[in-house]
Short mmCIF file of C-alpha atoms and ligand atoms in Angstrom, two decimals:
data_model
loop_
_atom_site.label_atom_id
_atom_site.label_comp_id
_atom_site.label_asym_id
_atom_site.label_seq_id
_atom_site.Cartn_x
_atom_site.Cartn_y
_atom_site.Cartn_z
CA MET A 1 17.83 -154.83 87.45
CA THR A 2 20.00 -152.22 85.73
CA GLN A 3 19.33 -150.59 82.39
CA ILE A 4 22.46 -152.23 80.94
CA GLU A 5 21.06 -155.66 81.79
CA LEU A 6 17.79 -154.64 80.15
CA HIS A 7 19.58 -153.69 76.93
CA ASN A 8 21.39 -157.03 76.84
CA ASP A 9 18.17 -158.93 77.37
CA THR A 10 17.20 -158.65 73.73
CA ALA A 11 14.19 -160.96 73.86
CA ALA A 12 12.60 -159.52 77.01
CA ARG A 13 8.88 -160.32 77.15
CA TYR A 14 6.16 -157.72 77.54
CA ALA A 15 2.40 -157.76 77.03
CA VAL A 16 -0.76 -155.74 77.29
CA ILE A 17 -3.38 -157.39 79.46
CA GLY A 18 -7.08 -156.49 79.32
CA ASN A 19 -10.58 -157.70 78.56
CA PRO A 20 -11.46 -157.13 75.76
CA ILE A 21 -8.01 -156.91 74.18
CA ALA A 22 -8.36 -157.85 70.49
CA HIS A 23 -8.59 -154.18 69.43
CA SER A 24 -5.41 -153.11 71.25
CA LYS A 25 -2.85 -151.20 69.22
CA SER A 26 -0.18 -151.56 71.92
CA PRO A 27 1.68 -154.54 70.35
CA ARG A 28 1.95 -152.64 67.07
CA ILE A 29 3.10 -149.46 68.82
CA HIS A 30 5.77 -151.24 70.86
CA ALA A 31 6.97 -153.18 67.81
CA MET A 32 7.37 -149.83 66.00
CA PHE A 33 9.26 -148.39 69.00
CA ALA A 34 11.61 -151.37 69.13
CA GLU A 35 12.26 -151.29 65.39
CA SER A 36 12.92 -147.55 65.41
CA LEU A 37 15.48 -148.03 68.19
CA GLY A 38 17.10 -151.18 66.76
CA GLN A 39 15.96 -153.26 69.73
CA THR A 40 14.31 -156.67 69.87
CA ILE A 41 11.40 -157.30 72.18
CA GLU A 42 8.42 -159.62 72.39
CA TYR A 43 5.15 -157.83 73.12
CA ASP A 44 1.86 -159.76 73.02
CA LYS A 45 -1.82 -159.20 73.75
CA ARG A 46 -3.21 -161.26 76.62
CA LEU A 47 -6.90 -161.65 77.34
CA ALA A 48 -7.38 -162.04 81.10
CA PRO A 49 -10.61 -163.63 82.38
CA LEU A 50 -12.72 -160.92 84.01
CA ASP A 51 -12.40 -162.69 87.35
CA ASP A 52 -8.73 -163.70 87.11
CA PHE A 53 -6.41 -160.82 86.24
CA VAL A 54 -4.00 -161.88 88.99
CA GLY A 55 -3.82 -165.45 87.63
CA GLU A 56 -3.19 -164.22 84.09
CA LEU A 57 -0.40 -161.92 85.26
CA GLN A 58 1.14 -164.83 87.18
CA ARG A 59 1.01 -167.05 84.07
CA PHE A 60 2.62 -164.27 82.03
CA HIS A 61 5.37 -163.92 84.61
CA ASP A 62 5.90 -167.70 84.75
CA GLU A 63 6.45 -167.58 80.98
CA GLY A 64 9.18 -164.97 81.43
CA GLY A 65 7.18 -161.74 81.32
CA VAL A 66 9.00 -158.80 82.88
CA GLY A 67 6.71 -155.90 82.01
CA ALA A 68 3.07 -155.35 81.20
CA ASN A 69 0.68 -152.63 80.20
CA VAL A 70 -2.71 -153.02 81.80
CA THR A 71 -5.95 -151.79 80.33
CA VAL A 72 -9.69 -151.82 81.03
CA PRO A 73 -10.97 -153.15 83.40
CA PHE A 74 -7.89 -154.13 85.38
CA LYS A 75 -6.01 -150.89 86.13
CA GLN A 76 -7.15 -150.71 89.75
CA GLN A 77 -6.31 -154.37 90.34
CA ALA A 78 -2.86 -153.82 88.85
CA PHE A 79 -2.30 -150.99 91.30
CA ALA A 80 -3.59 -153.07 94.22
CA LEU A 81 -1.31 -156.04 93.56
CA ALA A 82 1.91 -154.09 93.00
CA ARG A 83 4.13 -153.92 96.08
CA GLU A 84 5.72 -150.65 94.92
CA ALA A 85 3.94 -147.77 93.19
CA SER A 86 4.91 -144.41 91.69
CA LEU A 87 3.36 -141.21 93.06
CA ARG A 88 1.21 -140.79 89.98
CA ALA A 89 -0.12 -144.34 90.26
CA ARG A 90 -0.96 -143.66 93.91
CA GLN A 91 -2.70 -140.43 92.94
CA ALA A 92 -4.74 -142.24 90.30
CA GLY A 93 -5.34 -145.35 92.43
CA ALA A 94 -4.77 -147.22 89.20
CA ALA A 95 -1.86 -148.46 87.08
CA ASN A 96 -1.44 -149.09 83.37
CA PHE A 97 2.21 -150.11 83.75
CA LEU A 98 3.89 -152.98 85.59
CA MET A 99 7.58 -153.80 85.77
CA TRP A 100 9.09 -156.81 87.54
CA ARG A 101 11.73 -155.68 90.02
CA GLY A 102 13.57 -158.83 91.07
CA ASP A 103 10.97 -160.12 93.49
CA HIS A 104 7.93 -157.90 93.09
CA TRP A 105 5.87 -155.82 90.66
CA TYR A 106 6.41 -152.07 90.52
CA CYS A 107 3.52 -150.08 89.04
CA ASP A 108 3.12 -146.69 87.43
CA ASN A 109 0.43 -144.75 85.61
CA THR A 110 1.76 -143.28 82.38
CA ASP A 111 -1.60 -142.08 81.00
CA GLY A 112 -1.42 -138.55 82.41
CA ALA A 113 2.20 -138.00 81.40
CA GLY A 114 1.31 -139.34 77.95
CA MET A 115 -1.53 -136.86 77.54
CA VAL A 116 0.54 -133.94 78.88
CA ARG A 117 3.35 -134.79 76.47
CA ASP A 118 0.94 -134.99 73.57
CA ILE A 119 -0.56 -131.60 74.44
CA GLU A 120 2.68 -129.82 75.28
CA VAL A 121 5.15 -131.37 72.82
CA ASN A 122 3.15 -132.67 69.86
CA LEU A 123 0.40 -130.03 69.91
CA GLN A 124 2.72 -127.29 71.22
CA GLN A 125 0.21 -126.05 73.80
CA ALA A 126 1.83 -125.27 77.16
CA LEU A 127 -0.38 -125.95 80.19
CA LYS A 128 1.48 -123.59 82.52
CA GLY A 129 -0.60 -120.54 83.33
CA LYS A 130 -3.57 -121.81 81.30
CA SER A 131 -7.16 -122.41 82.41
CA VAL A 132 -8.26 -126.01 81.96
CA LEU A 133 -11.70 -127.62 81.97
CA LEU A 134 -11.57 -131.36 82.66
CA ILE A 135 -14.83 -133.12 81.81
CA GLY A 136 -15.26 -136.49 83.51
CA ALA A 137 -14.41 -138.06 86.84
CA GLY A 138 -13.92 -141.73 86.00
CA GLY A 139 -10.70 -143.68 85.66
CA ALA A 140 -9.46 -141.68 82.69
CA ALA A 141 -9.86 -138.35 84.49
CA ARG A 142 -8.25 -139.75 87.67
CA GLY A 143 -5.23 -140.79 85.62
CA VAL A 144 -4.58 -137.32 84.21
CA LEU A 145 -5.52 -134.79 86.91
CA GLY A 146 -2.29 -135.08 88.96
CA PRO A 147 0.04 -134.76 85.94
CA VAL A 148 -2.00 -131.82 84.58
CA LEU A 149 -1.72 -129.98 87.92
CA LEU A 150 2.05 -130.58 87.98
CA CYS A 151 2.25 -128.40 84.85
CA GLU A 152 1.02 -125.42 86.90
CA PRO A 153 -2.11 -124.35 85.04
CA SER A 154 -3.66 -121.17 86.42
CA ARG A 155 -6.93 -122.98 87.15
CA VAL A 156 -8.54 -126.38 86.64
CA VAL A 157 -12.29 -126.93 86.81
CA VAL A 158 -13.61 -130.50 86.89
CA VAL A 159 -17.20 -131.25 85.90
CA ASN A 160 -18.96 -134.57 85.64
CA ARG A 161 -22.44 -135.84 84.82
CA THR A 162 -22.54 -137.32 88.32
CA ALA A 163 -21.39 -134.27 90.28
CA VAL A 164 -20.33 -136.06 93.45
CA ARG A 165 -17.64 -137.97 91.56
CA ALA A 166 -16.04 -134.65 90.52
CA ASP A 167 -16.02 -133.54 94.18
CA GLU A 168 -14.32 -136.78 95.19
CA LEU A 169 -11.76 -136.50 92.41
CA VAL A 170 -10.58 -132.99 93.32
CA ALA A 171 -10.68 -133.43 97.12
CA PRO A 172 -7.08 -134.69 97.56
CA TYR A 173 -5.68 -131.89 95.40
CA ARG A 174 -7.74 -128.89 96.49
CA ARG A 175 -5.48 -127.73 99.30
CA ASP A 176 -2.31 -127.42 97.22
CA HIS A 177 -3.58 -126.67 93.73
CA PRO A 178 -5.94 -124.22 91.97
CA VAL A 179 -8.54 -126.90 91.24
CA GLN A 180 -12.25 -127.01 91.92
CA ALA A 181 -15.23 -129.19 91.11
CA GLN A 182 -18.34 -127.61 89.65
CA THR A 183 -21.74 -128.90 88.70
CA ILE A 184 -22.57 -128.76 85.01
CA GLU A 185 -25.39 -126.36 85.87
CA ALA A 186 -22.99 -123.97 87.65
CA LEU A 187 -20.57 -124.16 84.76
CA MET A 188 -23.32 -123.37 82.27
CA ALA A 189 -24.47 -120.43 84.38
CA SER A 190 -20.96 -118.99 84.67
CA SER A 191 -19.20 -116.98 82.01
CA ALA A 192 -15.96 -118.94 82.41
CA ARG A 193 -13.92 -119.58 79.26
CA PHE A 194 -11.08 -122.08 79.10
CA ASP A 195 -7.82 -122.28 77.17
CA ILE A 196 -7.87 -126.09 77.17
CA VAL A 197 -10.99 -128.28 77.38
CA ILE A 198 -10.33 -132.00 77.91
CA ASN A 199 -12.98 -134.64 77.41
CA ALA A 200 -12.01 -137.49 79.76
CA THR A 201 -15.46 -139.10 79.61
CA SER A 202 -16.32 -142.11 77.50
CA SER A 203 -19.17 -140.18 75.81
CA SER A 204 -17.54 -140.40 72.38
CA LEU A 205 -17.85 -144.19 72.48
CA SER A 206 -21.59 -143.71 72.11
CA ASP A 207 -21.27 -140.68 69.81
CA ALA A 208 -22.74 -138.53 72.59
CA LEU A 209 -21.66 -135.16 73.99
CA PRO A 210 -20.57 -134.93 77.64
CA LEU A 211 -22.12 -131.46 78.10
CA PRO A 212 -25.25 -129.65 76.87
CA THR A 213 -24.86 -128.69 73.21
CA ASP A 214 -25.35 -124.99 73.94
CA ALA A 215 -22.39 -124.79 76.37
CA VAL A 216 -20.03 -121.86 75.66
CA LEU A 217 -16.65 -122.73 77.12
CA CYS A 218 -13.82 -121.87 74.79
CA SER A 219 -11.47 -118.92 74.97
CA GLY A 220 -10.29 -117.43 71.67
CA ASP A 221 -7.29 -119.76 71.36
CA CYS A 222 -8.84 -122.84 72.90
CA LEU A 223 -7.56 -126.39 72.35
CA ALA A 224 -10.28 -129.02 72.76
CA TYR A 225 -8.82 -132.46 73.44
CA ASP A 226 -10.75 -135.74 73.42
CA MET A 227 -8.96 -138.64 75.12
CA MET A 228 -10.85 -141.02 72.81
CA TYR A 229 -9.77 -141.46 69.20
CA GLY A 230 -11.09 -142.93 65.99
CA LYS A 231 -10.96 -142.85 62.23
CA GLU A 232 -13.25 -139.82 62.18
CA PRO A 233 -13.24 -136.79 64.51
CA THR A 234 -15.27 -137.58 67.63
CA ALA A 235 -18.64 -135.98 68.40
CA PHE A 236 -16.90 -133.83 71.02
CA MET A 237 -14.29 -132.61 68.52
CA LYS A 238 -16.94 -131.69 65.96
CA TRP A 239 -18.98 -129.92 68.60
CA ALA A 240 -15.93 -128.01 69.93
CA LEU A 241 -14.94 -126.80 66.46
CA SER A 242 -18.38 -125.34 65.93
CA HIS A 243 -18.40 -123.80 69.44
CA GLY A 244 -15.32 -121.63 69.41
CA ALA A 245 -12.35 -124.01 69.73
CA ALA A 246 -9.37 -122.87 67.67
CA ARG A 247 -7.95 -126.41 67.53
CA VAL A 248 -9.10 -129.92 68.33
CA SER A 249 -7.30 -133.21 68.84
CA ASP A 250 -8.25 -136.76 69.60
CA GLY A 251 -6.30 -139.04 71.94
CA LEU A 252 -4.25 -141.05 69.45
CA GLY A 253 -1.13 -139.11 70.42
CA MET A 254 -1.84 -139.79 74.09
CA LEU A 255 -2.06 -143.52 73.35
CA VAL A 256 1.36 -143.50 71.72
CA GLU A 257 2.94 -141.20 74.31
CA GLN A 258 1.73 -143.28 77.28
CA ALA A 259 3.27 -146.27 75.52
CA ALA A 260 6.55 -144.36 75.04
CA GLU A 261 6.52 -143.55 78.78
CA SER A 262 6.26 -147.29 79.41
CA TYR A 263 8.91 -148.23 76.90
CA VAL A 264 11.53 -145.87 78.31
CA GLN A 265 11.09 -147.30 81.80
CA TRP A 266 11.43 -150.90 80.62
CA ARG A 267 14.15 -150.40 78.03
CA GLY A 268 16.04 -147.23 78.96
CA SER A 269 15.48 -145.56 75.57
CA LEU A 270 12.77 -143.00 74.76
CA PRO A 271 11.19 -143.70 71.36
CA ARG A 272 10.34 -140.78 69.08
CA ALA A 273 6.59 -140.93 69.26
CA ALA A 274 5.73 -138.22 66.70
CA LEU A 275 6.67 -140.31 63.68
CA ILE A 276 4.75 -143.28 64.99
CA ILE A 277 1.67 -141.16 65.69
CA ALA A 278 1.77 -139.98 62.07
CA MET A 279 2.09 -143.56 60.79
CA LEU A 280 -0.82 -144.78 62.92
CA ARG A 281 -2.92 -141.81 61.85
CA ALA A 282 -2.33 -142.70 58.20
CA GLU A 283 -3.19 -146.36 58.88
CA LEU A 284 -6.37 -145.31 60.69
CA ALA A 285 -7.41 -143.07 57.80
CA ALA A 286 -6.88 -145.88 55.31
CA SER A 287 -8.71 -148.51 57.40
P1 ATR B 1 -13.13 -144.49 82.24
O1 ATR B 1 -12.15 -145.42 82.86
O2 ATR B 1 -13.19 -144.54 80.74
O3 ATR B 1 -12.99 -143.08 82.75
P2 ATR B 1 -15.43 -144.78 83.95
O4 ATR B 1 -14.59 -144.84 85.17
O5 ATR B 1 -16.62 -145.68 83.81
O6 ATR B 1 -14.58 -145.06 82.66
O7 ATR B 1 -15.90 -143.27 83.73
C1 ATR B 1 -16.62 -142.87 82.61
C2 ATR B 1 -16.72 -141.36 82.66
O8 ATR B 1 -17.43 -140.92 81.50
C3 ATR B 1 -17.52 -140.85 83.83
O9 ATR B 1 -17.06 -139.56 84.15
C4 ATR B 1 -18.93 -140.83 83.24
O10 ATR B 1 -19.82 -139.98 83.94
P3 ATR B 1 -20.61 -140.54 85.24
O11 ATR B 1 -19.61 -140.51 86.36
O12 ATR B 1 -21.72 -139.59 85.43
O13 ATR B 1 -21.05 -141.92 84.87
C5 ATR B 1 -18.62 -140.26 81.91
N1 ATR B 1 -19.63 -140.51 80.86
C6 ATR B 1 -19.83 -141.65 80.16
N2 ATR B 1 -20.79 -141.48 79.22
C7 ATR B 1 -21.19 -140.18 79.32
C8 ATR B 1 -22.14 -139.37 78.61
N3 ATR B 1 -22.88 -139.87 77.62
N4 ATR B 1 -22.28 -138.09 78.99
C9 ATR B 1 -21.54 -137.56 79.99
N5 ATR B 1 -20.62 -138.27 80.69
C10 ATR B 1 -20.44 -139.56 80.36
#
């Protein structure tokens, strides 16, 4: 399917599929993208039964669906069912993006590129040559490690509560990139300081910290970035600000940028995410 055909298909159908899904901001974000670009799309939320993601995707496709975002807990299943996958989806072993290509689903993972764009473009913090601490080794961390390493940081350290998962995460990258796994104890005992500290754990969901409160990790100009977001700064952001971080950010910009990375692949036009991030931030503050 060419991009010109996509532009002419003004009522193309898209959706975000997950469980739960009621909270998803993706329909709103994609509606804002389409409006800002003068395009018309349909983009719905679809709740897939926990045991029938494949069936729900089939029903969506039968109804004319040509592209989907996929969220928790189906990203690995989305990757497994796609016949064609991008490098970054293969690196993550998970996909948040599906696009129908004539007779099969193509998948991608736009989470990492979304976070990198938020950090480098919106927050104006280059990753090249910088030292990065990535906290977490679950799906969220897997989605971002490859794209972060592509930016050529000087060093990436990965730590995780369950240390073996950090070892497994870095193993495929260790030969070609300056990345290593460390235990939290080793990190605490070292005097390492980082330019960018990324919380890719889900600790903020339970208002917890992913590391001991007395950890000293930040260089003088450190950006602390939490992939979670909310109306208020997360526990991690508050902790980082009082432990030497020069700047903190939550993951709202990442959410919008990963959506923009999806939109451009489906529709051929890159939305301007910054304005939409600002609008969503204002809505969140007023909610
Ligand atoms: P996700 O897709 O959100 O990454 P996940 O694959 O379940 O979800 O991974 C959750 C991540 O958050 C893991 O790195 C988890 O650490 P463990 O591997 O030790 O479970 C981490 N995590 C969740 N709650 C945490 C907490 N309170 N403190 C530290 N790490 C936490």
